[in-house]
Coordinates of C-alpha atoms in Angstrom, one line a residue:
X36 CA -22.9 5.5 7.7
X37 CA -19.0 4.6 7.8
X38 CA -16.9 7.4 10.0
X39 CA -14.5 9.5 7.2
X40 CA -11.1 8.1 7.5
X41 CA -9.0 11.1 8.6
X42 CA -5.4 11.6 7.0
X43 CA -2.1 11.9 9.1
X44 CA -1.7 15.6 8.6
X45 CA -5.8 15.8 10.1
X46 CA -4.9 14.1 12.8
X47 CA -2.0 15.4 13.4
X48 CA -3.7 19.2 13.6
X49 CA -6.3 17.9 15.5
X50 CA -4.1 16.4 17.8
X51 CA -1.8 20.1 18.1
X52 CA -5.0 22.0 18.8
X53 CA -6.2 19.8 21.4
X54 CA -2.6 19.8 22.6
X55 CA -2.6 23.7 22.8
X56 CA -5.8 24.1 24.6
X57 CA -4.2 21.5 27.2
X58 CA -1.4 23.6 27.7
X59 CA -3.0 27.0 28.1
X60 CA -5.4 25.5 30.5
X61 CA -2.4 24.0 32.9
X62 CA -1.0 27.8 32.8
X63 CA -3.8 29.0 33.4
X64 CA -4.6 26.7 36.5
X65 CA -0.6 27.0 37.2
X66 CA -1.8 31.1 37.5
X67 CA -4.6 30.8 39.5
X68 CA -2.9 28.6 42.2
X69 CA 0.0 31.2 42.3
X70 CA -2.7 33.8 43.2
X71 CA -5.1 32.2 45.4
X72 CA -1.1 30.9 47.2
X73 CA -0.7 34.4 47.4
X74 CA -3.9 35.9 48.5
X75 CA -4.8 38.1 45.2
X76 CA -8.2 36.8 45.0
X77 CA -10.9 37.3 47.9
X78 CA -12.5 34.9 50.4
X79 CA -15.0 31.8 48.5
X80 CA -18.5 33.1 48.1
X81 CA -21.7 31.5 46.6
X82 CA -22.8 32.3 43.8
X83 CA -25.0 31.2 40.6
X84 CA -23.3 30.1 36.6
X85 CA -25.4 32.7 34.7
X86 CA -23.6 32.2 31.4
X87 CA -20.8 29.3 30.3
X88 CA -18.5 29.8 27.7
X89 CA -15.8 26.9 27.5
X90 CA -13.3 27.4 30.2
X91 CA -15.0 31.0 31.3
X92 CA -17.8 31.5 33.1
X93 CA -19.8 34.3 33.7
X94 CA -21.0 34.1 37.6
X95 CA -23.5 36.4 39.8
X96 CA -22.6 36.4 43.5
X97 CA -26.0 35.4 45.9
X98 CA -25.5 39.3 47.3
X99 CA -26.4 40.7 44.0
X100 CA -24.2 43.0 41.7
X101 CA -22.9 42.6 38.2
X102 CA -21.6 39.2 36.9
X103 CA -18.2 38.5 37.3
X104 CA -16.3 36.9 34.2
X105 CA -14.5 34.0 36.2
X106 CA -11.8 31.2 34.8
X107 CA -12.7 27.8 36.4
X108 CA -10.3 25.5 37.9
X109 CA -8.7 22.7 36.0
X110 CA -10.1 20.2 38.0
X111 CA -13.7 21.3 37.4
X112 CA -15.2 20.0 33.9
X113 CA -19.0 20.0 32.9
X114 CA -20.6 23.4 34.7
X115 CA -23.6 24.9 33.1
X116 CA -25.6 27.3 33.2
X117 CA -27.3 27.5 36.4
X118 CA -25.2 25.6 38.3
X119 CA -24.3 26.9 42.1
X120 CA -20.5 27.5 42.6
X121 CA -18.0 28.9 44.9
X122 CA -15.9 31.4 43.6
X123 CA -13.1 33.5 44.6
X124 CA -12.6 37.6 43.2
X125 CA -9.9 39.2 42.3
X126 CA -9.8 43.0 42.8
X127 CA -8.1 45.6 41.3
X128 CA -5.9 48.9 42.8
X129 CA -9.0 50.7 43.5
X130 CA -11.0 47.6 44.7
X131 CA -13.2 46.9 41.8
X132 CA -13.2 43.4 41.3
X133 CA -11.9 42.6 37.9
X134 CA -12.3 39.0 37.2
X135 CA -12.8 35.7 39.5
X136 CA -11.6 31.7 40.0
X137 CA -14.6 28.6 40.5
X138 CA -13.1 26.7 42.9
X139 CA -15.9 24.4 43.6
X140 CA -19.5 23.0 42.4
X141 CA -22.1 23.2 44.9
X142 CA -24.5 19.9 44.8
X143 CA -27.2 20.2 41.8
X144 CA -31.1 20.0 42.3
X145 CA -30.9 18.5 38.9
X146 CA -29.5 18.8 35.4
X147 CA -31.1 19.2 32.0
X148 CA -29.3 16.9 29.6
X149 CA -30.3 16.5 25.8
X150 CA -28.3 14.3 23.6
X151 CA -26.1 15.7 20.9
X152 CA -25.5 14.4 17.4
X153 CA -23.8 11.5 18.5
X154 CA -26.6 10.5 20.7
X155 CA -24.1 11.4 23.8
X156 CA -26.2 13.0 26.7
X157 CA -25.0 16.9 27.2
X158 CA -25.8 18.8 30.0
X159 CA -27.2 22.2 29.0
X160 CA -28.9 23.5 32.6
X161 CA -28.8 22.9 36.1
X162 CA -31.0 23.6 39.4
X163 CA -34.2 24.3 37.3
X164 CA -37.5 24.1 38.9
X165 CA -39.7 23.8 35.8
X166 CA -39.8 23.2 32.1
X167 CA -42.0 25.7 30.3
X168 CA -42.8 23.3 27.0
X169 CA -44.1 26.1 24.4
X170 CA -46.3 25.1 21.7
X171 CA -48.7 27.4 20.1
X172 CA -51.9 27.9 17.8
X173 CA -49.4 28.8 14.8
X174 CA -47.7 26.4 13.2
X175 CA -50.3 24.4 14.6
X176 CA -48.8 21.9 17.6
X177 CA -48.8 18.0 16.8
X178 CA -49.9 16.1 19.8
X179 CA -47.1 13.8 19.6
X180 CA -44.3 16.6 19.4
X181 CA -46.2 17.6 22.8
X182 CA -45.2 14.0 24.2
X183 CA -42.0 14.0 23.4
X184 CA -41.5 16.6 25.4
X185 CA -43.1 16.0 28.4
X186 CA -41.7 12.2 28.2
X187 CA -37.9 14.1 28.1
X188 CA -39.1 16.1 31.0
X189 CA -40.2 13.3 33.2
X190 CA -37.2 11.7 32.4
X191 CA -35.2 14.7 34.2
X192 CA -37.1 14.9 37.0
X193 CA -38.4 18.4 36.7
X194 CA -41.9 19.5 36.4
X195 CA -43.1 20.3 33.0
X196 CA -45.5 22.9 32.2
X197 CA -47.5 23.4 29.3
X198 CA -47.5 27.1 27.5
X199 CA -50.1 27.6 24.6
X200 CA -48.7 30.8 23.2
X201 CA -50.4 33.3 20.7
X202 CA -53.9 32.4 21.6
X203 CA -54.7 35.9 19.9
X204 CA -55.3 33.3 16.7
X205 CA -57.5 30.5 18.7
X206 CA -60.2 30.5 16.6
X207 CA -64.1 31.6 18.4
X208 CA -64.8 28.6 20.8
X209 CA -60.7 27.4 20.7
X210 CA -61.3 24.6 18.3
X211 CA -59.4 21.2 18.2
X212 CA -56.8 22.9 21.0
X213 CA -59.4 23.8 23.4
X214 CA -60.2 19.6 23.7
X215 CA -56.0 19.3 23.3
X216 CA -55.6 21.2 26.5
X217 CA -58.2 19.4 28.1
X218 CA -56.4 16.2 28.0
X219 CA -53.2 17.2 29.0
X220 CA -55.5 19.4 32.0
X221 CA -57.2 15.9 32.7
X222 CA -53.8 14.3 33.5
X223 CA -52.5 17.2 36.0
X224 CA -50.1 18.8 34.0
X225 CA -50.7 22.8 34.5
X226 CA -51.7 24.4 31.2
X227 CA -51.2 28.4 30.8
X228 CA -52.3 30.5 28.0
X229 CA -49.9 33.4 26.5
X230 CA -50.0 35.9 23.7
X231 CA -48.1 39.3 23.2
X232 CA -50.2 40.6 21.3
X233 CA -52.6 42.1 23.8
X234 CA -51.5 44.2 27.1
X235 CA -52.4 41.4 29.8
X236 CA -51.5 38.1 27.3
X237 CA -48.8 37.4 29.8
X238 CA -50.5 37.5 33.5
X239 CA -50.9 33.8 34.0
X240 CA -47.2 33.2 32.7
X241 CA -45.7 35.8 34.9
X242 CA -48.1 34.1 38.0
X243 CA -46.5 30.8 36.8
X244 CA -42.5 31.7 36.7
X245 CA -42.8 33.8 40.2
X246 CA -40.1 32.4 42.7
X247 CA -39.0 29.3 40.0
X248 CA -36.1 29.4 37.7
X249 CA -37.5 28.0 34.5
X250 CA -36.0 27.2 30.7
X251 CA -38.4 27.6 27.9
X252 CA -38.5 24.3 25.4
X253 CA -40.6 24.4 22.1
X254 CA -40.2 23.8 18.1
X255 CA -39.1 26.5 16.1
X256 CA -41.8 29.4 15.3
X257 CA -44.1 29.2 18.7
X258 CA -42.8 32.2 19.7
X259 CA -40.6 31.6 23.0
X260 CA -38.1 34.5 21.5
X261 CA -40.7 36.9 21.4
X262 CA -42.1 36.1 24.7
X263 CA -38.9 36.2 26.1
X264 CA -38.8 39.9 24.4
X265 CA -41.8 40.8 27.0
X266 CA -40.1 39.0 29.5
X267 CA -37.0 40.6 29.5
X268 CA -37.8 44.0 28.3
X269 CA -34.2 45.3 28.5
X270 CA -32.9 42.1 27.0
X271 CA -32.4 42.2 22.9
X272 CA -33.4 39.1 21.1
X273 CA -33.5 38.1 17.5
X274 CA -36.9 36.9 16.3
X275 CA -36.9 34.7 13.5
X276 CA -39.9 35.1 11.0
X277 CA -42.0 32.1 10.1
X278 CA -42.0 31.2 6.2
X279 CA -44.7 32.1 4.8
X280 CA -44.9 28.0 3.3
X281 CA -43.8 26.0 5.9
X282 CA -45.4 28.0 8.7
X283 CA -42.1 27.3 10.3
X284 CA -39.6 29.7 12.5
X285 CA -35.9 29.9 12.4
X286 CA -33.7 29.5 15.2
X287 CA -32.6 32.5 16.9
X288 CA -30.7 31.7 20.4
X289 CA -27.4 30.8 20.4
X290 CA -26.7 30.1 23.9
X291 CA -28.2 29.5 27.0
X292 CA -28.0 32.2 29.7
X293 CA -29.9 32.6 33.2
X294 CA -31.8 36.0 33.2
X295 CA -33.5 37.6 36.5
X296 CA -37.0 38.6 35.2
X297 CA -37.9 41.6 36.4
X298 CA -41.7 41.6 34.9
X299 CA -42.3 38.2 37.6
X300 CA -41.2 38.4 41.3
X301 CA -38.3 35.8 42.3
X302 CA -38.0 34.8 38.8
X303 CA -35.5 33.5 37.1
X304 CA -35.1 32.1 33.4
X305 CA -32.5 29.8 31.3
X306 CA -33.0 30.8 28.3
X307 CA -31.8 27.9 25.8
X308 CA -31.1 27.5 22.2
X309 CA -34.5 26.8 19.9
X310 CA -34.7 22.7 19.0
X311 CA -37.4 21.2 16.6
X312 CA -37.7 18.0 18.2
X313 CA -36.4 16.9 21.8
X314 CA -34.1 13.8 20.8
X315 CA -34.9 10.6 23.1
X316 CA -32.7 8.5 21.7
X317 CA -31.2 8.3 25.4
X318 CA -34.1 6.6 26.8
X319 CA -35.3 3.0 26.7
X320 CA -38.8 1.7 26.3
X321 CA -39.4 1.3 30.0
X322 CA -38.1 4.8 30.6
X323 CA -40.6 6.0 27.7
X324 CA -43.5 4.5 29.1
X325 CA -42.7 5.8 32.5
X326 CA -43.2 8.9 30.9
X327 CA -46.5 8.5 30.8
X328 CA -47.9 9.0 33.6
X329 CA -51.3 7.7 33.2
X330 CA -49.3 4.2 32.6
X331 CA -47.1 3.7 35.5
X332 CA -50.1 2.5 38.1
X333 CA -50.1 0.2 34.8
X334 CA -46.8 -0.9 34.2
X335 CA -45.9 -4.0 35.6
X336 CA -49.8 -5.5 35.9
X337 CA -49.8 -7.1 32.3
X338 CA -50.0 -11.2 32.0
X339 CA -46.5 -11.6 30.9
X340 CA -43.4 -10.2 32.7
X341 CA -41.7 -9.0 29.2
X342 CA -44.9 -7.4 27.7
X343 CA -43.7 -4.6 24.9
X344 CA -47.9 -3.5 24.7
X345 CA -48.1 -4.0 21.1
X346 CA -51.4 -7.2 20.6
X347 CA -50.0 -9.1 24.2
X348 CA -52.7 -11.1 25.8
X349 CA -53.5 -9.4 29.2
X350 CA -51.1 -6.2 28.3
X351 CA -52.7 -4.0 30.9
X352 CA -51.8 -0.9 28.9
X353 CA -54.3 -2.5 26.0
X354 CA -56.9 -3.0 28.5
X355 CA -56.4 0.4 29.5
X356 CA -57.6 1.5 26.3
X357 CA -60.0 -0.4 25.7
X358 CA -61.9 0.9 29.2
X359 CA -61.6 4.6 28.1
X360 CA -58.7 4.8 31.1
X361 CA -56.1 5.8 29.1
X362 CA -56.5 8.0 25.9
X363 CA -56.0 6.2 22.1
X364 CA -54.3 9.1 20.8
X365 CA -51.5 9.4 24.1
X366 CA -51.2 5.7 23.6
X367 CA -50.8 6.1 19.6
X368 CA -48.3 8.4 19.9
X369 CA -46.1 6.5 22.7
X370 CA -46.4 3.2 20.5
X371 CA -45.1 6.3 17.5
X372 CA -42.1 7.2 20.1
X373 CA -41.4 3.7 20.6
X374 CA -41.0 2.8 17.1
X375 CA -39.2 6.1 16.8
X376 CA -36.5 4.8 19.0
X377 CA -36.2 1.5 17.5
X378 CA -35.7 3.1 13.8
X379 CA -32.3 5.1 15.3

């Protein structure tokens, strides 16, 4: 589809609004450098990005205390959430610290980066320890949603971890799911079980999130809102209601924001706006198969060097398959991902 053609007088807003933000940001850097020349703000502390809104931040010193609304610098561009900073206060008459500067970006962990509309990676986290991917009995979870995710997750480098949520509706002996989980248990991932409809639904979650910041992943309707309600008792979030014909929820987090959790010890959550489907579009083939794990003691055995494992003679993957090594549906539904990538 061809880009619309914008009109001088578009461009010409467009370019006056950029222009505007420009200049309040160089006054507001030109501010900050008179105060921190003259000594208004305090000495550089640690301290944790527990909220990102444009050019504010809201930051959390490592000693504790309330979050501090904080400008950032002109020369720093792309914190998130979670990120570790150094920051400067800035007190009032009475010594209550009023507001703060970011002055620098401690070194990440790692970063969680989805693409955006235009396929143009976006950072959305930072310094995370695991992805919680939550799928649930209802709407029913499609294997190859499931995939999707964890393929995105190995991509980042941070350990995913499966969450079956509402198990309260698992019907006697679990089902279809029960064989679902299996697989996934078979391959090492850690599975845990949830449900908020009964008093102790959320003991293996809590067990699992204790002395890890996490971020909760899932399609629409599994219910990460309302465990995050349970989570964070003091916290208010809107839950969306499934339709009642689609089975579907609505999306009901606007922005991501680091929590302590106060129900888990040492725990900390990013809470992250809902998505139905984890975009790939970023990746390659080689970087979906890699995603795989039960393929990459495969990848790069098959008979020919540039081996796409579709019919190749002596594909390794094929013979994989074939053996009972690797599971028809996992390798189904990476041959679906691949095919997914090649039709954007």
């Amino acid at each position: 589809m061809s880009k619309r053609k914008l009109s001088r007088q578009q461009r010409w807003r467009i370019e006056k609004v950029q222009a505007e933000r420009a200049r309040r940001s160089e006054q507001r850097d030109a501010q900050d450098s008179r105060k921190l020349a003259a000594g208004e703000y305090g000495p550089e502390q640690p301290g944790r990005v527990i909220a990102h809104f444009g050019r504010t931040l809201d930051v959390r010193g490592d000693g504790g205390g309330d979050p501090v609304r904080c400008h950032l610098r002109a020369n720093l561009e792309g914190l998130v959430t979670g990120d570790r900073v150094v920051w400067r206060a800035a007190q009032d008459s009475s010594g209550n610290v009023v507001d703060g500067v970011v002055v620098a970006r401690s070194e990440r962990q790692n970063v969680l980066e989805r693409p955006d509309a235009r396929g143009q990676l976006k950072p959305v986290a930072a310094n995370i320890d695991q992805i919680l991917i939550v799928f649930a009995v209802e709407p029913a979870p499609h294997p190859n949603l499931i995939d999707r995710y964890l393929v995105a997750a190995e991509a980042t480098g941070i350990a995913p971890v499966l969450v079956l949520n509402k198990i309260d509706l698992l019907p006697e002996g679990g089902g279809e799911l029960t064989a679902l989980l299996h697989r996934y248990e078979t391959l090492g991932y850690s599975v845990v079980t949830s449900t908020t409809a009964r008093e102790d639904g959320l003991e293996a979650l809590h067990a699992c999130l204790a002395e890890r910041t996490s971020v909760f992943v899932g399609q629409s309707g599994v219910g990460k809102s309302s465990l995050i309600d349970r989570l964070l008792p003091d916290e208010e979030l809107r839950i969306g209601a499934l339709s009642k014909d689609s089975r579907k929820g609505t999306h009901t987090t606007t922005t991501a924001r680091l929590y302590d959790l106060p129900t888990a010890e040492k725990a900390e959550l990013i809470d992250s706006p809902g998505i139905r489907e984890f975009g790939l579009v970023h990746l390659d083939e080689q970087q979906v198969a890699e995603g795989f794990i039960e393929f990459r003691d495969l990848l790069g055995h098959c008979r020919f060097r540039d081996c796409r494992h579709r019919q190749e003679p002596g594909c390794a993957l094929l013979e994989a398959v074939e053996r009972g090594e690797v599971h028809p549906e996992r390798f189904a539904s990476y041959r679906r991902i691949v095919e997914s990538l090649n039709e954007t």
